[in-house]
GROMACS .gro file of C-alpha atoms in nm:
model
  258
    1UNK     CA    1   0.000   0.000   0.000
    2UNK     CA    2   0.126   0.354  -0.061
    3UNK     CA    3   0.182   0.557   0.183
    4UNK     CA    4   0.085   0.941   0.162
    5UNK     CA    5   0.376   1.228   0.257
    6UNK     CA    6   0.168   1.520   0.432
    7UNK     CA    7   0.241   1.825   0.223
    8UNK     CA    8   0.419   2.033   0.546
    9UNK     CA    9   0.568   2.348   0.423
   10UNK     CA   10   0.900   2.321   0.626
   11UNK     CA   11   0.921   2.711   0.642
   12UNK     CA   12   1.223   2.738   0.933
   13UNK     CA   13   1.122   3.086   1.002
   14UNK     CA   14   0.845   3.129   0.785
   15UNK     CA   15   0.583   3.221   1.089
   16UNK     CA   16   0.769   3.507   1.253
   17UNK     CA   17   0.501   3.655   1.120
   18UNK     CA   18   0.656   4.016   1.131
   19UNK     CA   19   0.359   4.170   0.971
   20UNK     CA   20   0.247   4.251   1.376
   21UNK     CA   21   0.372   4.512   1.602
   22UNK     CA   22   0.731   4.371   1.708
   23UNK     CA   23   0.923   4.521   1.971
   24UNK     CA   24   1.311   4.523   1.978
   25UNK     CA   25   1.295   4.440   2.353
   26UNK     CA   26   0.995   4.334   2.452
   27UNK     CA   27   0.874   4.201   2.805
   28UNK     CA   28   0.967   3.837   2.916
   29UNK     CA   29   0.595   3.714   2.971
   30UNK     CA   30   0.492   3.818   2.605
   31UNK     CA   31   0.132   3.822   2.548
   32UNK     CA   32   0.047   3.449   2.714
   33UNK     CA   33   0.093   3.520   3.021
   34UNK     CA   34   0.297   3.191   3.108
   35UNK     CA   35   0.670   3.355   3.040
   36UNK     CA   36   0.878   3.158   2.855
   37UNK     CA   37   0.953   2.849   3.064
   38UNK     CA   38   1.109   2.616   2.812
   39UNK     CA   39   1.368   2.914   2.664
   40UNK     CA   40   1.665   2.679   2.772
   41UNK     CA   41   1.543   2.454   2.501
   42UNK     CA   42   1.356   2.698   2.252
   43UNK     CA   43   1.659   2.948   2.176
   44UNK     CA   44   1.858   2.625   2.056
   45UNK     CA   45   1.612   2.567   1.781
   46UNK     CA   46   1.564   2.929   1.723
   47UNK     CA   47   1.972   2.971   1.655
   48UNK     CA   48   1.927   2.675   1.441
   49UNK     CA   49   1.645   2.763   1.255
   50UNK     CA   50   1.799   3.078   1.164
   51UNK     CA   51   2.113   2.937   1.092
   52UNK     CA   52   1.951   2.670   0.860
   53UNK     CA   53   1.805   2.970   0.688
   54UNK     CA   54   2.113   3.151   0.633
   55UNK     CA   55   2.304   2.866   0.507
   56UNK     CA   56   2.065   2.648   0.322
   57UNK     CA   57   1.762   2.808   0.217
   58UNK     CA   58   1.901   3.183   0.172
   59UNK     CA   59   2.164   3.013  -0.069
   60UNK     CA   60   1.903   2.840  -0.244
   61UNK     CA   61   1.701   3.141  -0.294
   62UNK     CA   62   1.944   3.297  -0.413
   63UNK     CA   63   2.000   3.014  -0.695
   64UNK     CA   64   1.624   3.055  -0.733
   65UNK     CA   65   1.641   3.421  -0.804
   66UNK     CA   66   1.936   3.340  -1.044
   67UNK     CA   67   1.739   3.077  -1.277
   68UNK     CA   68   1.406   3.216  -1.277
   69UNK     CA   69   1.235   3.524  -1.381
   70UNK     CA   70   1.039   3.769  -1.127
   71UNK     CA   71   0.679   3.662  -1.284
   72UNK     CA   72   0.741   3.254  -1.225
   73UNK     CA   73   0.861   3.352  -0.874
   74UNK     CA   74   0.543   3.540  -0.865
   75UNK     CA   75   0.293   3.250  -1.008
   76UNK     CA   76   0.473   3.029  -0.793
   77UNK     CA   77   0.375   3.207  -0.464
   78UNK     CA   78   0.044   3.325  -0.577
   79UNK     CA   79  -0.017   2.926  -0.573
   80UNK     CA   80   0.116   2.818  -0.237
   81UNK     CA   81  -0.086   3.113  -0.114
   82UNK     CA   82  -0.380   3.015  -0.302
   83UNK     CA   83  -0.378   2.606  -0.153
   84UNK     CA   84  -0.369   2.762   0.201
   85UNK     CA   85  -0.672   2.974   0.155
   86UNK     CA   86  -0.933   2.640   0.275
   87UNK     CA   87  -0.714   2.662   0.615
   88UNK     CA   88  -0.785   2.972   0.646
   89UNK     CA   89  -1.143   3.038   0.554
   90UNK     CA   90  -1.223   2.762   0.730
   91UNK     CA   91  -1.108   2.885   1.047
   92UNK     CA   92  -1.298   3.214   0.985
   93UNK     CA   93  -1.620   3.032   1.017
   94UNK     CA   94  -1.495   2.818   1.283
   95UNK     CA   95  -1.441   3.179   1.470
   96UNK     CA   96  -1.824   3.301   1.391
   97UNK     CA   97  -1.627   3.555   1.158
   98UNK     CA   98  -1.866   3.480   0.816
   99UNK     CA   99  -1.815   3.778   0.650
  100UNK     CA  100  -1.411   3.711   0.610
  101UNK     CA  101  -1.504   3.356   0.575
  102UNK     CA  102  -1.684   3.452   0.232
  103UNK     CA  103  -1.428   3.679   0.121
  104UNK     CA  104  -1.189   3.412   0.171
  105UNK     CA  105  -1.386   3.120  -0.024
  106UNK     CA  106  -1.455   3.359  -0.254
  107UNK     CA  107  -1.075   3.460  -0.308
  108UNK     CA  108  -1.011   3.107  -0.326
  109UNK     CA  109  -1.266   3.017  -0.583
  110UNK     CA  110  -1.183   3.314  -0.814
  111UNK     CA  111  -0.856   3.206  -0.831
  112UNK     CA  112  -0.904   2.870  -0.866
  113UNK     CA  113  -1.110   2.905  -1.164
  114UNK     CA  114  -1.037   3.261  -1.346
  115UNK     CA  115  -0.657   3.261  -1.199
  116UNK     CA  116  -0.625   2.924  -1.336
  117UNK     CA  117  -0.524   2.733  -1.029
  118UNK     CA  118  -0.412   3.052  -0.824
  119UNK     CA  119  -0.148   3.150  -1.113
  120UNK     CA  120  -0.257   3.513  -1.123
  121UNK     CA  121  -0.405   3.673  -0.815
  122UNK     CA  122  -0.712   3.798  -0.941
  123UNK     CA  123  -0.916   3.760  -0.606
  124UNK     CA  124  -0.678   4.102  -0.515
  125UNK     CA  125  -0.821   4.333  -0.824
  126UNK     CA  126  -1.175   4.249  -0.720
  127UNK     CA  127  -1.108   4.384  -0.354
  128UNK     CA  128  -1.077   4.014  -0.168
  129UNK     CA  129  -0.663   4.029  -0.019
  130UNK     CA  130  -0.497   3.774   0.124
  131UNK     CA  131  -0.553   3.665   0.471
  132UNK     CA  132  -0.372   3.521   0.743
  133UNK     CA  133  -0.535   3.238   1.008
  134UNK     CA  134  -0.487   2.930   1.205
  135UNK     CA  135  -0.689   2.683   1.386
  136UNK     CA  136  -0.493   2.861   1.703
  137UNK     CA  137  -0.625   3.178   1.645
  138UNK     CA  138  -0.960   3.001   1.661
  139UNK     CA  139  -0.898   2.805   1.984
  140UNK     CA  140  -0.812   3.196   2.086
  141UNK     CA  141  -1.090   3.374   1.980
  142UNK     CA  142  -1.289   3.108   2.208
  143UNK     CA  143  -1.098   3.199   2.517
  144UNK     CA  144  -0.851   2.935   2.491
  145UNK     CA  145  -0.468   3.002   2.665
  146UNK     CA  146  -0.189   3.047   2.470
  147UNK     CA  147   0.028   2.876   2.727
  148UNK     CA  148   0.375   2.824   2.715
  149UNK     CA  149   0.609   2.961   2.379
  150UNK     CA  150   0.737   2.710   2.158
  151UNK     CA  151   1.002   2.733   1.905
  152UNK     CA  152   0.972   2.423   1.671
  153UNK     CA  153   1.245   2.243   1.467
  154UNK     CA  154   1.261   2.367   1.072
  155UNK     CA  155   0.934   2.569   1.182
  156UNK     CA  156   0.949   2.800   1.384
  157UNK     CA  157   0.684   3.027   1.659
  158UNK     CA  158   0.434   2.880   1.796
  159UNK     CA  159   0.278   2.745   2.087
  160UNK     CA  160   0.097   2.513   2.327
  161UNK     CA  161  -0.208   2.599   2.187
  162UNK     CA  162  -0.084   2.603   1.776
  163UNK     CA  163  -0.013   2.266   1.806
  164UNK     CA  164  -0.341   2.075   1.720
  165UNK     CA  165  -0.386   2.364   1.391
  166UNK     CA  166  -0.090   2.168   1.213
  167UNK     CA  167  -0.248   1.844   1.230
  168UNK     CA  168  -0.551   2.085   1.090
  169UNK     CA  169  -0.357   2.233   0.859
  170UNK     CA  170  -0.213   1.922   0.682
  171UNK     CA  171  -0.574   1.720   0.624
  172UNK     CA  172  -0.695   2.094   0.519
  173UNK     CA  173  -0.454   2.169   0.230
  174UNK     CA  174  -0.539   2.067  -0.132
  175UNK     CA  175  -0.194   1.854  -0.162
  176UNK     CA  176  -0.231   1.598   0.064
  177UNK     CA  177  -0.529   1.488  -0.159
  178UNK     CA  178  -0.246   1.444  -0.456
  179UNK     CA  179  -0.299   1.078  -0.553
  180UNK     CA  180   0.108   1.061  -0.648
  181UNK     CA  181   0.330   1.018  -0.342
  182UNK     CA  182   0.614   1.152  -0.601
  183UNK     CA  183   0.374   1.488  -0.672
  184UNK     CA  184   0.322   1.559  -0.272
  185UNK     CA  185   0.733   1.518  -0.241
  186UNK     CA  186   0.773   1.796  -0.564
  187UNK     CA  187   0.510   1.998  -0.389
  188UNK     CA  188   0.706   1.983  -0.066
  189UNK     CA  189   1.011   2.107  -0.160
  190UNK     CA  190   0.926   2.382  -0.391
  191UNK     CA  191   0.718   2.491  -0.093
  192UNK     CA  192   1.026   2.496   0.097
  193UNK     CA  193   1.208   2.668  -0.221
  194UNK     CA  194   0.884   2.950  -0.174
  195UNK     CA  195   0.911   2.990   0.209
  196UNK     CA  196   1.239   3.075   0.182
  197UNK     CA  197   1.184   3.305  -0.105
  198UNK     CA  198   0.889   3.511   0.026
  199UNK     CA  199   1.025   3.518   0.410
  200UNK     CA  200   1.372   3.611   0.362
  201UNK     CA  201   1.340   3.983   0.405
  202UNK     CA  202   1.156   3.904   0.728
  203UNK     CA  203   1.451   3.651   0.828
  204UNK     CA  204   1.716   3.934   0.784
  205UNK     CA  205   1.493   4.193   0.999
  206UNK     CA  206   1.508   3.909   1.284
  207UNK     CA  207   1.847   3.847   1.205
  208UNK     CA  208   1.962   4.263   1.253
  209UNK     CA  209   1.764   4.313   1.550
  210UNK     CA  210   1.923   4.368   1.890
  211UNK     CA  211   1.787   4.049   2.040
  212UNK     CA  212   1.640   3.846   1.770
  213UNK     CA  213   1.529   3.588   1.997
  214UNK     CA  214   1.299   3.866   2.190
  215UNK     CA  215   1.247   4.038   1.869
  216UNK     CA  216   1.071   3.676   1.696
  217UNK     CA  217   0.894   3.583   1.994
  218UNK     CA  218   0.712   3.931   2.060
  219UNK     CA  219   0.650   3.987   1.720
  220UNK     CA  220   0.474   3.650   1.708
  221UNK     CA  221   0.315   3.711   1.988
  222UNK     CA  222   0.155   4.028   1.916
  223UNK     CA  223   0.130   3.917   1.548
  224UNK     CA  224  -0.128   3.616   1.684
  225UNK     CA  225  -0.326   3.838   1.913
  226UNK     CA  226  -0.327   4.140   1.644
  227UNK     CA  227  -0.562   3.771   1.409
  228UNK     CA  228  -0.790   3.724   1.777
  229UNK     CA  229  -0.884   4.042   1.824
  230UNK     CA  230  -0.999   4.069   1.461
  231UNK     CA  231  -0.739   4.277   1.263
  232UNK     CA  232  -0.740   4.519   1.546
  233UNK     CA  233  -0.394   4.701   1.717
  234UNK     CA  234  -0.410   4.681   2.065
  235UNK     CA  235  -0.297   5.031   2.200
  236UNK     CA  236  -0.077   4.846   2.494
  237UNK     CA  237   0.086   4.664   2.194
  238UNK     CA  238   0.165   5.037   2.026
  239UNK     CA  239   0.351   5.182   2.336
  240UNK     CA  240   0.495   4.857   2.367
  241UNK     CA  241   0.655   4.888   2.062
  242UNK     CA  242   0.767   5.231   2.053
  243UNK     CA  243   0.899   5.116   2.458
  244UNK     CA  244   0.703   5.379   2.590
  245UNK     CA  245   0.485   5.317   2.945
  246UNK     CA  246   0.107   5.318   2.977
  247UNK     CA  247  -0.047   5.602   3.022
  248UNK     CA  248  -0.164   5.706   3.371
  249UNK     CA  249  -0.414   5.977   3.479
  250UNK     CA  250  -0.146   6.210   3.626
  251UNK     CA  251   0.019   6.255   3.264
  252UNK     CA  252  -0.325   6.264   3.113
  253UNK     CA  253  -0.427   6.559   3.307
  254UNK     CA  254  -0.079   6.686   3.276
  255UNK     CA  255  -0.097   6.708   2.893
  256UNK     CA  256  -0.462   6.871   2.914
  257UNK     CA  257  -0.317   7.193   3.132
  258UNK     CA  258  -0.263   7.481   2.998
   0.00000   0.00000   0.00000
């Protein structure tokens, strides 16, 4: 009997997931609460995720770049972005969020169909953008813990809580349904080939901040909470990130004399 390979993307830092509000130094508890008990073992992995990047996938990007031109690169991505859009539309209804649940079916359908397989993104010229989700943003946005901070081998951020949402996320993608062992191993590694393509100006900001440990894990963090509150900035997460404290009534009525 043949056995199926789980299309995983093995992105080693592809969920830093910078797009949040990152702080350079950020506090040790982060936004779970539960600290960071196992960073003995997680900065490790971190050090060797990020060194796997630098000297495996960031020269094979670079070969990438070499070989093929800008639009391929582009198709290419616009693909992998396009098989994780069931994931994530999924776990917008799962939340009770239907509105970006329909926006993202719909994004995937149109480009399934009119952007011939997700080729050409043209979900993004009819006003439906990419999203970003996770089956632990659900468990979240139903008042689940983040507990403890993980840092996973060739994966990267995530959590206690993220754990279960790969398991999710491998039945949920489009590959694993390939009938050809030999077509989920292809898809595999040019997934890996991607990751390291789209991520690696994100892997250089980790890699030039002060503490990039602190820097990944906040960012993370505040990246995941930024998806459970809805697309919203939490304004303790802005003067966190500009490393500024709260402010208290004495410097609000300060700033309102004359």
């Amino acid at each position: 009997m043949k056995l199926r390979r789980p299309s995983i993307v093995l992105g080693l830092v592809g969920l830093f997931c910078l797009s949040g509000c990152a702080t350079m130094q950020g506090p040790a508890s982060g936004s779970s609460g539960q600290g960071d008990p196992f960073e003995p073992v997680n900065k490790p992995i971190f050090h060797a995720n990020l060194w796997l990047f630098r000297n495996v996938l960031s020269p094979v990007n670079q070969g990438y770049e070499a070989v093929t031109p800008k639009f391929f690169r582009t198709g290419v991505s616009n693909v992998f972005a396009n098989a994780d859009m069931p994931y994530i539309f999924l776990n917008d209804f799962l939340q009770g969020r239907v509105q970006p649940g329909m926006e993202g079916l719909s994004r995937f359908l149109v480009n399934s169909i009119f952007g011939l397989g997700g080729i050409f993104d043209v979900a993004n010229k009819l006003d439906l953008p990419k999203q970003d989700n996770s089956f632990g943003v659900t468990l979240g946005v139903w008042g689940v813990p983040q507990g403890p901070y993980l840092v996973l081998p060739f994966y990267g951020p995530s959590s206690l809580r993220n754990l279960p949402g790969m398991a999710l996320a491998i039945f949920v993608s489009p590959p694993y349904y390939f009938p050809a062992s030999n077509a989920q191993w292809a898809w595999t590694g040019m997934s890996v080939i991607n990751t390291g393509h789209v991520d690696a100006p994100q892997a250089r900001m980790v890699e030039d901040a002060v503490n990039p440990y602190v820097f990944a894990r906040n960012a993370w963090e505040q990246h995941e909470q930024f998806l459970i509150d809805g697309g919203k900035v939490n304004k303790e997460q802005l003067l966190q990130g500009l490393d500024l404290p709260p402010p208290t009534a004495a410097t609000g009525s300060a700033a309102a004399a004359p």
